[in-house]
Structures are given as C-alpha cells and as structure tokens.
Coordinates of C-alpha atoms and ligand atoms in Angstrom, one line a residue:
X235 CA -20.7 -69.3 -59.4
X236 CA -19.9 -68.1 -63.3
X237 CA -20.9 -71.1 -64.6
X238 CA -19.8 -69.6 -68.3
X239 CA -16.9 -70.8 -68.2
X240 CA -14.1 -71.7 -70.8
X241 CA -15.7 -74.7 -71.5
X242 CA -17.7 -74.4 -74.6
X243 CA -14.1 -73.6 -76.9
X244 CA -13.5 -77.1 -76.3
X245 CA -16.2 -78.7 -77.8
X246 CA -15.3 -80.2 -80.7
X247 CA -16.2 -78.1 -84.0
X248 CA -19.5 -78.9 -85.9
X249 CA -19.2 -77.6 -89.6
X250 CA -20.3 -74.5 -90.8
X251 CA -23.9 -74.7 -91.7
X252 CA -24.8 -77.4 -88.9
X253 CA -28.4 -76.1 -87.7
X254 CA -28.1 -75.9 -83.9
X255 CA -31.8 -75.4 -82.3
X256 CA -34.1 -76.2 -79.4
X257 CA -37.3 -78.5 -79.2
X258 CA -40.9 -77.8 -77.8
X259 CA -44.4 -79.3 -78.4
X260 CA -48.0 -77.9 -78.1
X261 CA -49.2 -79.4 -76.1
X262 CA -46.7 -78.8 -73.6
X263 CA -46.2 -75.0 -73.3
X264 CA -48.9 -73.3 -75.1
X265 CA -51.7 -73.9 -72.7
X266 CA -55.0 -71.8 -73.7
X267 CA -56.8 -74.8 -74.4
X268 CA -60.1 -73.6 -75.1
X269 CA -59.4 -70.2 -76.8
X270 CA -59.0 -69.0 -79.8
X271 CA -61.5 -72.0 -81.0
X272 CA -59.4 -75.0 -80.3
X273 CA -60.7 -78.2 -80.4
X274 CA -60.3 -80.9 -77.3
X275 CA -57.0 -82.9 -77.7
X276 CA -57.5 -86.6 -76.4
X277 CA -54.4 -85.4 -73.6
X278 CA -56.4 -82.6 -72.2
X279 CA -59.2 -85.7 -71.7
X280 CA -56.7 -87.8 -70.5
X281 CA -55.3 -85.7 -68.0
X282 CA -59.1 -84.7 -66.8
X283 CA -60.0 -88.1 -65.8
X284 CA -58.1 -88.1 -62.4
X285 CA -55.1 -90.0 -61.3
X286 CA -53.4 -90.5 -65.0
X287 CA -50.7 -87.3 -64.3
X288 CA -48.7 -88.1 -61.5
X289 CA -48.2 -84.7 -59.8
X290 CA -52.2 -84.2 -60.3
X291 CA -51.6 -81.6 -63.0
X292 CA -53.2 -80.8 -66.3
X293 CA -51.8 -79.0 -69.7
X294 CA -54.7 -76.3 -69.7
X295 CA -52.4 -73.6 -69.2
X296 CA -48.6 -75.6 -69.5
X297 CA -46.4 -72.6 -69.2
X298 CA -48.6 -70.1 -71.7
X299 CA -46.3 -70.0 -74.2
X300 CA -49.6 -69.1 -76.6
X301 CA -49.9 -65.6 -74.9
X302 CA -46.5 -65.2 -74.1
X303 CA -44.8 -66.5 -77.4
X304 CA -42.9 -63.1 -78.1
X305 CA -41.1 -63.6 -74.9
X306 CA -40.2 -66.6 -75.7
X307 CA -39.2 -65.7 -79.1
X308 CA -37.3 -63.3 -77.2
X309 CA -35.5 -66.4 -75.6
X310 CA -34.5 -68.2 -78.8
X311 CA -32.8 -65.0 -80.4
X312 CA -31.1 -64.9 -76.9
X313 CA -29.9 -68.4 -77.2
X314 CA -28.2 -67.8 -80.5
X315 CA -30.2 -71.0 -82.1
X316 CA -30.1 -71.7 -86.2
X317 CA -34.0 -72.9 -85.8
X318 CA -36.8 -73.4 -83.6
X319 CA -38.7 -77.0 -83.7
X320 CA -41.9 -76.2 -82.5
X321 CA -45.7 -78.5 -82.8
X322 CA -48.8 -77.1 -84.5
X323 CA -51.3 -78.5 -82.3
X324 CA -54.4 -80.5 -85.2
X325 CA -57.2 -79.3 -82.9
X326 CA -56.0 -75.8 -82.7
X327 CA -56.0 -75.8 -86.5
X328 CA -59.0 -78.0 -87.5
X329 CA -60.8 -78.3 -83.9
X330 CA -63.0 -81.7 -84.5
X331 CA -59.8 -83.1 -86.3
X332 CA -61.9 -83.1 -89.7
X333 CA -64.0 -81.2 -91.4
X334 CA -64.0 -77.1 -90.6
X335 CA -60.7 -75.3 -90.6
X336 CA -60.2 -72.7 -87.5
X337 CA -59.0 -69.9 -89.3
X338 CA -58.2 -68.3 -85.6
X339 CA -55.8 -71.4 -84.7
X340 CA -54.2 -70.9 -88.1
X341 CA -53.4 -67.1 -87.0
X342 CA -51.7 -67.9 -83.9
X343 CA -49.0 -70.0 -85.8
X344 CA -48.9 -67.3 -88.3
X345 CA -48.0 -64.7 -85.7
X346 CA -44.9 -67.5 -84.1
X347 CA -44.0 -67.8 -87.4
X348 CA -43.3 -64.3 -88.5
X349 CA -41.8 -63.5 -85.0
X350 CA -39.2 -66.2 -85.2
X351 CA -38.3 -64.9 -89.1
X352 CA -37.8 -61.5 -87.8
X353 CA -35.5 -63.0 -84.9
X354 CA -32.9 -64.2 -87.0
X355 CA -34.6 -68.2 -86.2
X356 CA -35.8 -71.0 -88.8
X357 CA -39.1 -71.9 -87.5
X358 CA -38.9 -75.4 -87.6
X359 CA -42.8 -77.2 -87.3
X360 CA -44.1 -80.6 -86.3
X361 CA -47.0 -81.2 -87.3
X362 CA -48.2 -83.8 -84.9
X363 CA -46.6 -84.3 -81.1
X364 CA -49.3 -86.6 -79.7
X365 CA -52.1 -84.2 -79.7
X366 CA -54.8 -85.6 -81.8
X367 CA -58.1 -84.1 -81.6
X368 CA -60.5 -85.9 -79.3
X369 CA -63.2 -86.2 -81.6
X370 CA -61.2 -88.8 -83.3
X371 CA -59.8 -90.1 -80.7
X372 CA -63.8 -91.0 -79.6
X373 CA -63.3 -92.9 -83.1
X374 CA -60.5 -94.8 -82.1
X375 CA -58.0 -92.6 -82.7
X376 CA -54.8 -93.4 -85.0
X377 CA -56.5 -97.4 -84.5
X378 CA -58.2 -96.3 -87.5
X379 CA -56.8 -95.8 -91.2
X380 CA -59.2 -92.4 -91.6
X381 CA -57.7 -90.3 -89.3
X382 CA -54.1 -90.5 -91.3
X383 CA -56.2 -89.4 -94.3
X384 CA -57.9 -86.5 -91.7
X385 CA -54.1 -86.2 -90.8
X386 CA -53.2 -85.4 -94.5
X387 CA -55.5 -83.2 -95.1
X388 CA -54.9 -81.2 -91.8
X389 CA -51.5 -81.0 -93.1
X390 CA -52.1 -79.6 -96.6
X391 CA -54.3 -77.0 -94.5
X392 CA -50.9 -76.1 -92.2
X393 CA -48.7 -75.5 -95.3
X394 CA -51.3 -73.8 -97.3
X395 CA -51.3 -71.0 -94.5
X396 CA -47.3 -71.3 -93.5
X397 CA -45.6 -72.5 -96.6
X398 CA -44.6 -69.7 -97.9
X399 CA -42.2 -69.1 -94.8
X400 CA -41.1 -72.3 -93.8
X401 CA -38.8 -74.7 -95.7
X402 CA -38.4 -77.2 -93.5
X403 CA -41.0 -79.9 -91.9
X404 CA -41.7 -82.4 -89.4
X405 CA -44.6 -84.8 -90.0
X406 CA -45.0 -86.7 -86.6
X407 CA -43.0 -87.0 -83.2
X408 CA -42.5 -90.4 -82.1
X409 CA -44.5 -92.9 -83.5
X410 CA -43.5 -95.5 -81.6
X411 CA -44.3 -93.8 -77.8
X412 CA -47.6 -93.1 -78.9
X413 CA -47.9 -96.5 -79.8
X414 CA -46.5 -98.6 -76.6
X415 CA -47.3 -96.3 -74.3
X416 CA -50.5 -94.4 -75.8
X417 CA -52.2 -97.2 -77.2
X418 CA -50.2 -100.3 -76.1
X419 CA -49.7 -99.9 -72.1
X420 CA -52.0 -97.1 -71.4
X421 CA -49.2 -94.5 -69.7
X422 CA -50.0 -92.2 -72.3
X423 CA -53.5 -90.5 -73.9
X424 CA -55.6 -92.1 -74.9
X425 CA -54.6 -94.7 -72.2
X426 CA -55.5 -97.8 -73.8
X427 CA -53.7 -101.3 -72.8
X428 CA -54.1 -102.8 -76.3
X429 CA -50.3 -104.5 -76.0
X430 CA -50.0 -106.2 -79.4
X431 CA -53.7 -105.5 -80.3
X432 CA -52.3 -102.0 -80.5
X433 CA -49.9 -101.9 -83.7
X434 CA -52.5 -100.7 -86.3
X435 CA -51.5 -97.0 -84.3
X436 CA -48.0 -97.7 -85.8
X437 CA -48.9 -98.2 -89.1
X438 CA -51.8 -95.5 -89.6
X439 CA -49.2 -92.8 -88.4
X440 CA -47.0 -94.1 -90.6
X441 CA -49.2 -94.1 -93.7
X442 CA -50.3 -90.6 -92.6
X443 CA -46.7 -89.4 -92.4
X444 CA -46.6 -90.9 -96.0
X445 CA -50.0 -89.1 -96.9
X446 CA -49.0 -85.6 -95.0
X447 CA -45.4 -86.0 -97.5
X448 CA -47.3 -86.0 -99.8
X449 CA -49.9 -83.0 -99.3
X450 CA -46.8 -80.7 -97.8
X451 CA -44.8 -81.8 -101.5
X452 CA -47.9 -80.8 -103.8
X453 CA -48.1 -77.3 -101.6
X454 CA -44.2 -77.0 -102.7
X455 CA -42.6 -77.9 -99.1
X456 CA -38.5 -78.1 -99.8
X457 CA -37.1 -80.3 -97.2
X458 CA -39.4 -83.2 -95.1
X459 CA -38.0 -84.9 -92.3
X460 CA -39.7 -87.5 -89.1
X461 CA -38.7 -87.3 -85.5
X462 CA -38.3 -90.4 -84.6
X463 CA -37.3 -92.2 -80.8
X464 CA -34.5 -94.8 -81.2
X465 CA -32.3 -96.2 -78.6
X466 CA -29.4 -98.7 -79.1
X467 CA -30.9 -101.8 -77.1
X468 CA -28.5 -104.0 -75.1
X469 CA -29.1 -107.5 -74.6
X470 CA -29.4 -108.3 -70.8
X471 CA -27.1 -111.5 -71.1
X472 CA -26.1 -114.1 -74.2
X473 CA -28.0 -116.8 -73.0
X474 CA -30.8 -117.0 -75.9
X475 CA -34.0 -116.3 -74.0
X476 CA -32.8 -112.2 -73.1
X477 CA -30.8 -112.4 -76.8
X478 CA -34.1 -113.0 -78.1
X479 CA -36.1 -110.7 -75.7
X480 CA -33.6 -107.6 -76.5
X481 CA -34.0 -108.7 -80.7
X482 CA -37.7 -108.2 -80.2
X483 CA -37.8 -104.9 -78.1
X484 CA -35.2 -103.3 -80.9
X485 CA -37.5 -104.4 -83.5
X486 CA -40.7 -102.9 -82.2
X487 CA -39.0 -99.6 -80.8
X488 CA -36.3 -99.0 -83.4
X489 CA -36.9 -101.5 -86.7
X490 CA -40.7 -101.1 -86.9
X491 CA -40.3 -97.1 -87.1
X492 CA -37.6 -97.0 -89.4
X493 CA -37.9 -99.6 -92.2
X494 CA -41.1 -98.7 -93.5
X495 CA -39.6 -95.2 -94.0
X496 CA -36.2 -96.0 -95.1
X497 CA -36.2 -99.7 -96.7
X498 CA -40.5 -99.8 -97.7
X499 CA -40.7 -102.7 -95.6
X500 CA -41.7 -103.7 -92.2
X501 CA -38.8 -105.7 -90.5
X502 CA -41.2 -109.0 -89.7
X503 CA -43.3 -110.5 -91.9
X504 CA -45.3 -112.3 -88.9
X505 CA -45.7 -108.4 -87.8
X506 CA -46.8 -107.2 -91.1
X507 CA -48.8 -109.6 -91.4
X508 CA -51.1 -108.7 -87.9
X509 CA -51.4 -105.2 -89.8
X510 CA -54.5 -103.8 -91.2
X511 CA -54.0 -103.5 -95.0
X512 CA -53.4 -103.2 -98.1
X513 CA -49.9 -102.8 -96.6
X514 CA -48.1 -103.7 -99.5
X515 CA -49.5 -100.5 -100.9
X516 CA -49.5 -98.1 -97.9
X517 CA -45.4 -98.9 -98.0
X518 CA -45.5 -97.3 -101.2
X519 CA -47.0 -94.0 -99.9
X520 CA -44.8 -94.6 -96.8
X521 CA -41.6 -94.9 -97.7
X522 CA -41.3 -91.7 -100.4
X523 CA -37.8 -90.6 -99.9
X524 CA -37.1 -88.0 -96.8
X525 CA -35.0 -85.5 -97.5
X526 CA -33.3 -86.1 -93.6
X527 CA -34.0 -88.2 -90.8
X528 CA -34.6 -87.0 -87.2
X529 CA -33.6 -88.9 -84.2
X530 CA -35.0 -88.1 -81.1
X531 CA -32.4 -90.1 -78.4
X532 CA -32.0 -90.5 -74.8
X533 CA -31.0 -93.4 -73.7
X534 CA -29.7 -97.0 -74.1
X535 CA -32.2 -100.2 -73.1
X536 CA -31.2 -102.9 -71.8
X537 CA -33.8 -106.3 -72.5
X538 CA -34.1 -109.3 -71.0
X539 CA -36.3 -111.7 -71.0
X540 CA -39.2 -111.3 -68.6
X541 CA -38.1 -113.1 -65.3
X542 CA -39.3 -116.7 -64.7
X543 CA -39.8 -116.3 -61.1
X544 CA -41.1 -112.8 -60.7
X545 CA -43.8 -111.5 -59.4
X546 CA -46.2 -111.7 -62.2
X547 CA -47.2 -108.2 -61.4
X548 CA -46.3 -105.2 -63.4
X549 CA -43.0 -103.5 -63.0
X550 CA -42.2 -99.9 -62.5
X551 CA -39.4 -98.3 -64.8
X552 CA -37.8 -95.1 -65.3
X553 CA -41.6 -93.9 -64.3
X554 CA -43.1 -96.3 -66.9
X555 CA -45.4 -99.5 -65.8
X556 CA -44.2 -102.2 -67.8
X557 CA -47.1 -104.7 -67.8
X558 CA -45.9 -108.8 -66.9
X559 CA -47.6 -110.1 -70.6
X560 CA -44.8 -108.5 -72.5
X561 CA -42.7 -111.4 -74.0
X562 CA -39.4 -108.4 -72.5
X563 CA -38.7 -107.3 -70.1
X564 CA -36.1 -103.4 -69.7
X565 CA -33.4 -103.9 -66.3
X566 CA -31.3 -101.2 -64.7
X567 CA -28.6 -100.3 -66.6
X568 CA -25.8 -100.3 -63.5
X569 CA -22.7 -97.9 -63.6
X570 CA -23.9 -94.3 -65.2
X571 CA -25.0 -91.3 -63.7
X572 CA -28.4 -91.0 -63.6
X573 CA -30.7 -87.8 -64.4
X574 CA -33.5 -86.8 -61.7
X575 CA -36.0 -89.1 -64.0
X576 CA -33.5 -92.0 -63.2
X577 CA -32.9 -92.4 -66.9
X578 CA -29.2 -93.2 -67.3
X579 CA -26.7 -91.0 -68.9
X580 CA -24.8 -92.7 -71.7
X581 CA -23.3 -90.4 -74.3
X582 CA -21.8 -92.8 -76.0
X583 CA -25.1 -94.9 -76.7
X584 CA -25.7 -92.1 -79.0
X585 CA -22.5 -92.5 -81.3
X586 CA -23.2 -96.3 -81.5
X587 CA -27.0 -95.8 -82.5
X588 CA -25.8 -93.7 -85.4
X589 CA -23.0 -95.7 -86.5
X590 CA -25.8 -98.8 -86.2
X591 CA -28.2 -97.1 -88.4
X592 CA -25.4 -95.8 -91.2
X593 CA -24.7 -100.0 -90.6
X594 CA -28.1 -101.1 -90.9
X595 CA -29.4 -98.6 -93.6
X596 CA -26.5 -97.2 -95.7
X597 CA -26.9 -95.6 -98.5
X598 CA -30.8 -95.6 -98.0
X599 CA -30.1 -93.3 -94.6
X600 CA -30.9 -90.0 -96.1
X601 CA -29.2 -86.8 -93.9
X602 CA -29.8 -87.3 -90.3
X603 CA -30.4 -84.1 -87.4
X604 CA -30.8 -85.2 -84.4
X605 CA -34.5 -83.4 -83.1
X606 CA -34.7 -84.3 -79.5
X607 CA -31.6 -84.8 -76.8
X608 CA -32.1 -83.7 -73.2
X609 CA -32.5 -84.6 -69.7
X610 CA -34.4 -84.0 -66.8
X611 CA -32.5 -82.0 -63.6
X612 CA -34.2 -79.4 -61.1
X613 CA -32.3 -76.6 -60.0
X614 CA -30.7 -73.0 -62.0
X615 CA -27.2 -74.0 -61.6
X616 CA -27.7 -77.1 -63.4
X617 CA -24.3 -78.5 -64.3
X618 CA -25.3 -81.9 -64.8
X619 CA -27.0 -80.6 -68.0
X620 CA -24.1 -78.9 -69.1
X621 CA -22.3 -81.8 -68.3
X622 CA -25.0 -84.1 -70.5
X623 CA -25.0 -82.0 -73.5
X624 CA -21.2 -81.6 -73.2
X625 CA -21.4 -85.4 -72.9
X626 CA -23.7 -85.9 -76.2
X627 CA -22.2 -83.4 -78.4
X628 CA -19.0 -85.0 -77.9
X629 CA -20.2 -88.2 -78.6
X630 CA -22.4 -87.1 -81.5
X631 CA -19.1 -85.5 -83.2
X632 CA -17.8 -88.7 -82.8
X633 CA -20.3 -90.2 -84.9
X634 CA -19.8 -87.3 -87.8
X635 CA -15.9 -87.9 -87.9
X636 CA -16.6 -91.7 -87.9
X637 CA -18.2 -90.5 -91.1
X638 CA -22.1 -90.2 -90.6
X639 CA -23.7 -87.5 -92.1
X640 CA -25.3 -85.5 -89.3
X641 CA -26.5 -81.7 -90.2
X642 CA -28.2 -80.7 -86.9
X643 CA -28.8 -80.4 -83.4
X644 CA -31.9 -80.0 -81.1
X645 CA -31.6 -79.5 -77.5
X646 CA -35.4 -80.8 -76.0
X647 CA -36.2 -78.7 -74.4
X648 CA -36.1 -74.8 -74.4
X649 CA -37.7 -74.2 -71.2
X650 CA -39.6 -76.6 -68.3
X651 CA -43.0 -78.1 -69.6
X652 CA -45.6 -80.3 -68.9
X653 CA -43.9 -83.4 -69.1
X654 CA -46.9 -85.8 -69.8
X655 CA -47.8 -88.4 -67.3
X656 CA -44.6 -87.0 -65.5
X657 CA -46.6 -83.5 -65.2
X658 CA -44.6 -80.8 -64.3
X659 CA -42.3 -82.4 -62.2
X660 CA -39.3 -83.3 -64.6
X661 CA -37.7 -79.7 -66.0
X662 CA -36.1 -80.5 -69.2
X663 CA -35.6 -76.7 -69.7
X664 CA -32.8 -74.8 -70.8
X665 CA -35.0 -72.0 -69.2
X666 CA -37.2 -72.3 -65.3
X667 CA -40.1 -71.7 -65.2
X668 CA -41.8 -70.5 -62.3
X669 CA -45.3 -72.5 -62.5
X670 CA -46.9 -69.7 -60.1
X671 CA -45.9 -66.7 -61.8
X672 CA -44.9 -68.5 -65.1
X673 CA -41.3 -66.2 -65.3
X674 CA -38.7 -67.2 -67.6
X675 CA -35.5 -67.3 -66.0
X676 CA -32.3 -68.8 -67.9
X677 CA -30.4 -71.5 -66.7
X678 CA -26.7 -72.5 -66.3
X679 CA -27.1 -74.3 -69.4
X680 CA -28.4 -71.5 -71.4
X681 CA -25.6 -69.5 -71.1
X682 CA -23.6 -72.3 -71.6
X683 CA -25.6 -72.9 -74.8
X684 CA -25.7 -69.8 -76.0
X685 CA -21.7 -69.7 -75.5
X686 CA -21.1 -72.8 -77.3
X687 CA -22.9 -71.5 -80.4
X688 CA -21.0 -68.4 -80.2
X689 CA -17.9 -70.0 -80.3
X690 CA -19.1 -72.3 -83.0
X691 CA -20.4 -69.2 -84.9
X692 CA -16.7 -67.6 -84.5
X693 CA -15.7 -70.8 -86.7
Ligands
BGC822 C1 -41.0 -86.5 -76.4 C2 -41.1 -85.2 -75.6 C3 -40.8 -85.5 -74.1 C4 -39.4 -86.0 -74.0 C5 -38.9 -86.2 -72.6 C6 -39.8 -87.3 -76.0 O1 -40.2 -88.6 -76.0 O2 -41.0 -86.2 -77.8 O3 -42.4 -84.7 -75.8 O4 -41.1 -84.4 -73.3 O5 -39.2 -87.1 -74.8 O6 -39.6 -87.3 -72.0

C-alpha cells in the first residue's frame, strides 16, 4: 500500500521558521551502559532488580543508538527535521553524579553533536530524562536539595564542552512523572511509594532547573526551555467530591510544574508549606524567565473521586498502578480511539490545554514548542499514527490561529525504545526496530513525516 499519499498538502500551514523535530532520551536508545566510563543510572538498578519491567527487559543495550548514532543521524537528515531533542545522560558525563568529570562521556556527545551540525539538524539537548546517577540516588536521590546543586554543576560541565554548538537547551524532562510515579507510587526508578512524602523530588528538580539556568546562562547559552507533561484534566462529574478530586490531580500534575516556573509561586500554600525550604528563596532561582516553554502532551485525564465502595485495592490504569490512598482517583475516558497502550486519543485535548495555559498564565507564558507528542502502535504500516499526528497537528494549529504563540514541534519518538516499566513492548517509533538484529526500518509515518515537512518547506 503507498501510504504517501496526498495527505500531508492538507495539513494546515505552520509559519515559516516553525522548528519541526523528533524526541529521544538516553536512556532509552543509547544502551552501552558500562562503556566508555559511564556511571550506574538508578534505572539500570531498577530494572536489575527483577519483576519492575514488565516484558522482563533491561536498557543495557536499548536499541544502541551509542554505536550506531551516525545511522541514526542518517535517519534525521532523512526525515527532513529542523532539530533533534536528544538527553545527555549525568552518569555518562560525571559517572558518580559529582565530583570527577568523564572526559570519554563528554566525547561521545561531542561526536552526536557535530554529526547532527553537518546534517543540516539543530541538536537539541536535555539535560536530564530521568537518568540520575545511582550513587545519588543511594543518597536519596532528587529527595535531597544537594543533588540539584550536583545537577548544576553537571550542567555547567555539558555546556562548557557543547556550548559552542548548541543554542538551544532543555534542563529536565518531566518533573512531575519522576515525581508520582518515581518517587511517589514506585512505577518508576527509583521505585519508592513515598505518595505525598514524596514532593521534596518536585521541588529539588525544580530548584536545580533554576540552578542549571543559571550555570548554562553564565556559559553564554541563548535560548533555555523545560519539557514539561501537562494534560487538560476533566472532572469525572459536578457533584463536589470528583470536582474537588479532578482540582487536586490538575494541581499536582499541571499547577505544581508550571507556577514555580512561570508565576514564582507554588499554586497551594498548604503544599508549599509541606516543602523543604527556604522556598521563598529557591522561587527566586526558580522562576528566572525561560526563553520558551515545552509541553510534552498525550492525553486528557479524567478524575474522580476515589470510589466509596471499591475494592480498597490498587487499581490498574493505562499500565500504571494507582495506589487506593490517593485522595483521586483517573476513570476511562469512553468514546476515543485508543492507542495499543490503551491511552486515548484526543486531539483536541491538546488545543484546549494550550488555550488553558495562554488563560491561566498570559503574558507570563513565554513562547511555547511542544517537545513530546506521540503514541504507541505496533506494526510498519501504521496509519493510526499518521492518523494521530494528523489529528494533533490539526488541533495544535488550531491553538496557533486561536492566537497562542507556538514555534515548534516534536514528534516522541524517532524510532522504537525502551519504554520504561513498559520495556520494549510499546513502539513509539517513527522508525522499527528490530530488537534482534537492531535494523532501522522506516515506518508509514516516516514517510508521511518526512512528506509533510516537505510540503511545509515548499511554503
Ligand atoms: C516521556 C518519555 C516516554 C513517553 C511515552 C514521556 O512521558 O518523556 O520518556 O517514553 O512519555 O510514555
């Protein structure tokens, strides 16, 4: 079947010098765990222990993307993509997460960096996409205020080495998920079930994000931007108990990520209050102005309040274990199509979550680019995911004509990864990969892709 079809000339047009790109992490694709003098990440522990990755598998070698970047270099320039949002994984670059910089971690980056330059492709970097270095973690991890200073410091040694090349930055990926489900429900690395006990994660990554602003600003960085998760969240009924319920979840998920950055102030004062200070002053460092916001989105909640006769027991959704102590409770959202993760498909969600924020934040919402959008399907004729990022860029153009201010684009993901608890299970890809040979082979969507940015390019 040519699945290139007409379709891409009737996407809507994005202007000009709207950066299209694709998403990736470390910890995902590069594999090569213990060369090149990498440090121990506290997901390679997690993974080790047995019974935490649902398909039984373990990021050691993810889909080699360390020794087999130039091919996948090769990809991007393929693909037709503005820019590149990759992670630099902290133990690769300082293996204990303080202390000694690995000169040999800092090389590798180097290399990606100059390949993606000579390929026509921004090379976009995160600093931080859940990987922190083990030996901290053994210290409790992002519980505790030092490692945002370790953090900043590990950032001023990044843009020391890259800055020169690369304009743009990305401090941390999704605060909030390594929060709730990291430190807070235990789905994640380091898989502690902390619940509330757990927010002190949220506000050390956020005060290093502040600190790493900082360090990448004194090294000259242009342009500093977050990738943060946000969702609209739809209340489960009116009657007061879900109203309340749904108010809460938004605020944790959504409000507690974005205030501090955008407003200097945590949404609750009860909430700032249960946070490990001097808060007053971290906001300060916090909420220096960001030259753009990144939005990583996928789909719409719906909250409720937990049920009164339930089980009592923990719940299973969309692959998550929701435990019964959470004052919330997320339902099914009835009446989408669904990906193969059985998260929903709602396009629209995504124009209403912008025009919320330019609601909720106006003038104080600097630039947004949206850094993650994507969904999981198996197969090489995948239409649904044409269909999906048809969907989303339809919806997101919506959002720009209703006049917010979006400048870019990032499909997640470039090719099939190791998808966390999920494993390697979900495909996110734009590009298979064969986990037993680890061959790259293009998808429907690619193409598709790759066509849509031509014909945006034609202008
Ligand atoms: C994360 C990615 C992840 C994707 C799909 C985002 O939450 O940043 O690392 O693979 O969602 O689950």
């Amino acid at each position: 079947m040519d699945t290139t079809s007409a379709r891409p000339s009737s996407l809507p047009r994005f202007p000009r010098n709207f950066l299209w790109g694709v998403s990736t992490s470390a910890q995902q694709i590069e594999g090569a765990v213990g060369e090149g003098g990498r440090g121990r990440s506290a997901w390679d522990v997690f993974a080790g222990e047995g019974g935490r990755i649902k398909d039984g598998s373990d990021p050691g070698v993810a889909v080699d993307h360390y020794h087999r970047y130039r091919e996948d270099v090769g990809l991007l320039r393929e693909l037709g993509v503005g820019a590149y949002r990759f992670s630099v994984a902290w133990p690769r670059v300082v293996p204990d997460g303080s202390g000694a910089v690995n000169a040999a971690g800092l090389d590798f980056y180097d290399r990606l960096v100059d390949a993606l330059l000579a390929a026509g492709v921004e090379p976009l970097p995160t600093l931080f996409h859940w990987d922190t270095p083990q030996a901290l973690e053994e210290h409790g991890g992002w519980l505790r205020r030092e490692t945002a200073e370790h953090f900043a410091a590990y950032a001023d040694a990044v843009a020391a080495r890259l800055g020169d090349r690369v304009r743009r930055w990305i401090t941390l990926n999704e605060p909030a998920e390594l929060t709730l489900l990291g430190y807070g429900i235990g789905q994640h690395a380091p898989g502690r079930q902390l619940v509330f006990d757990a927010l002190p994660a949220a506000h050390h990554q956020l005060l290093g994000h502040g600190l790493a602003v900082q360090a990448l600003r004194a090294r000259g960085a242009e342009s500093i931007g977050i990738a943060n998760s946000h969702g609209p969240t739809w209340r489960a009924s009116d009657e007061e108990a879900d109203a309340a319920a749904a108010d809460l979840y938004d605020l944790l998920l959504n409000r507690l990520f974005a205030e501090p950055l955008l407003l200097g102030r945590y949404p609750d004062e009860g909430l700032a209050a249960m946070l490990p200070g001097p808060v007053a002053e971290d906001l300060k460092v916090i909420s220096q102005p960001l030259d753009w916001y990144g939005i990583n989105y996928y789909q719409p909640t719906v909250v409720g309040a937990p049920e009164p006769g339930g089980s009592g027991g923990p719940t299973d959704f969309g692959g998550v274990r929701i435990p019964s102590e959470l004052p919330f409770a997320p339902r099914e959202i009835e009446g989408y199509p669904r990906t193969d993760f059985g998260w929903p498909v709602v396009p629209e969600a995504l124009t209403e979550l912008l025009l919320t924020f330019r609601e909720r934040y106006g003038a104080s919402l600097p630039p947004v680019m949206i850094t993650e959008n994507g969904c999981a399907y198996n197969g090489l004729d995948d239409h649904e995911r044409i269909a999906f990022l048809d969907g989303h860029l339809r919806a997101l153009h919506e959002a720009m004509a209703a006049g917010v201010d979006v400048r870019g684009y990032f499909v997640w993901s470039l090719m099939d990864n190791f998808e966390w608890a999920e494993g390697y299970a979900r495909r996110f890809g734009l590009v298979h990969i064969d986990y037993a040979t680890l061959a790259r082979t293009p998808k429907a969507s690619f193409r598709w892709l790759r066509d849509a940015l031509r014909d945006q390019a034609r202008g």
